[in-house]
Amino acid sequence: MVNILANVGVMLMAVYFYMRTSTGWHEQAGGNKSDIINSFLLEVLVGIILMSFSIVVDGLRYDFRFLLFCFSAKYLDWKVTSSSILLLAILRFGWGNDQVAQMNVLASVILAVSLPLIAAFIKKKWNDLMQLYILVSYCMWPTILLSNYLIADRLQAVYISMVMVVVGYGSVFIMHHFVFDLYYLIISASTDHLTGLKNVRAFHKELSSVEQRNNPSVTLAVIDIDYFKDYNDCFGHDSGDATLRQLAGVFNAQAVSEATFYRIGGEEFALVLENTQATDSENFVRHIQRTVEENVFFATTGEPIALTISAGVAHRRKNESLKKTLKRADNALYQAKRNGRNKVMIAQLH
């Protein structure tokens, strides 16, 4: 019983720390190379810990690796799932080079190939919980088959299989709600509830993360709605909020992988562009400014509103802190407003 609780505890802690330190984890379709490597290493580490808390019955080791593979197939890149299944099968020999370990390799090869395919096939056919039930059922079959094949006492084999099914499904139910609630809390802490964009807290966290990566190719833009106070006074705050949501929709529609939008104030937004040439970054911000100018927004009464934005853009200087880069972008924004608004101003590099 202690080992069962230890396995559940290890799984819950792994999910917590992974989600706590990862961005965009939920339902991610891929991820960059660094994300994939980190996910793979974490999954292998958790698998080793789970094997360390195995329950041994008649020479067979039982643990919750099948749950690990189930959640990995559902939420992580297939390369992470397949690679970790195969490596853990090899590492299993560290607990004995016997018939069970050899048969486990064969079962793991089959799982590594088929599990991601099943996860992809059922992704849009059932809800998340039902998908997890299907995946965990599939992940449990090698262990149940081995139990019935290698344990002479049929009654004991059936009992072990029943315990696995009950504990497996029960753990999936609990962990599904744990994952959903934790994901909601993490997203809520970094999301602006009005627009759905990332908030100022996420913005400053991202700046710190970029500084730690020491990425020299970074462009920051600060965007402000022109005469937004007048819109609020004329159409009311509800229409002002509706306009902010519509503007966020425009930003999302124009977003690219290198660009992330944030709402950092009442009518103020920020944009972080990484790994993009300076000229391309400037053209992207100008494209956003023209798109907003050409777009038609609506008050809550249905009345059309013409909206424009001003933006200040700053490219990070060599060895410059992003705090200073942001300050230069802010100054460029003020210059755009002084020069008549509905403009994009670029901060000088020198």
Tab-separated table of C-alpha atoms in Angstrom, residues 226-227 310 331-346:
chain	number	residue	atom	x	y	z
A	226	ASP	CA	-5.053	56.479	-29.359
A	227	TYR	CA	-7.601	58.621	-27.504
A	310	SER	CA	0.578	54.152	-31.663
A	331	ASN	CA	10.149	56.701	-25.056
A	332	ALA	CA	9.570	55.898	-28.728
A	333	LEU	CA	5.854	55.453	-27.986
A	334	TYR	CA	5.686	58.888	-26.363
A	335	GLN	CA	7.417	60.310	-29.425
A	336	ALA	CA	4.823	58.653	-31.698
A	337	LYS	CA	2.043	60.267	-29.678
A	338	ARG	CA	3.716	63.677	-29.749
A	339	ASN	CA	4.054	63.399	-33.523
A	340	GLY	CA	0.344	62.959	-34.126
A	341	ARG	CA	-0.469	59.379	-33.096
A	342	ASN	CA	-1.359	56.439	-35.364
A	343	LYS	CA	2.366	55.978	-35.927
A	344	VAL	CA	5.156	53.518	-35.289
A	345	MET	CA	8.379	55.064	-34.002
A	346	ILE	CA	11.673	53.172	-33.820
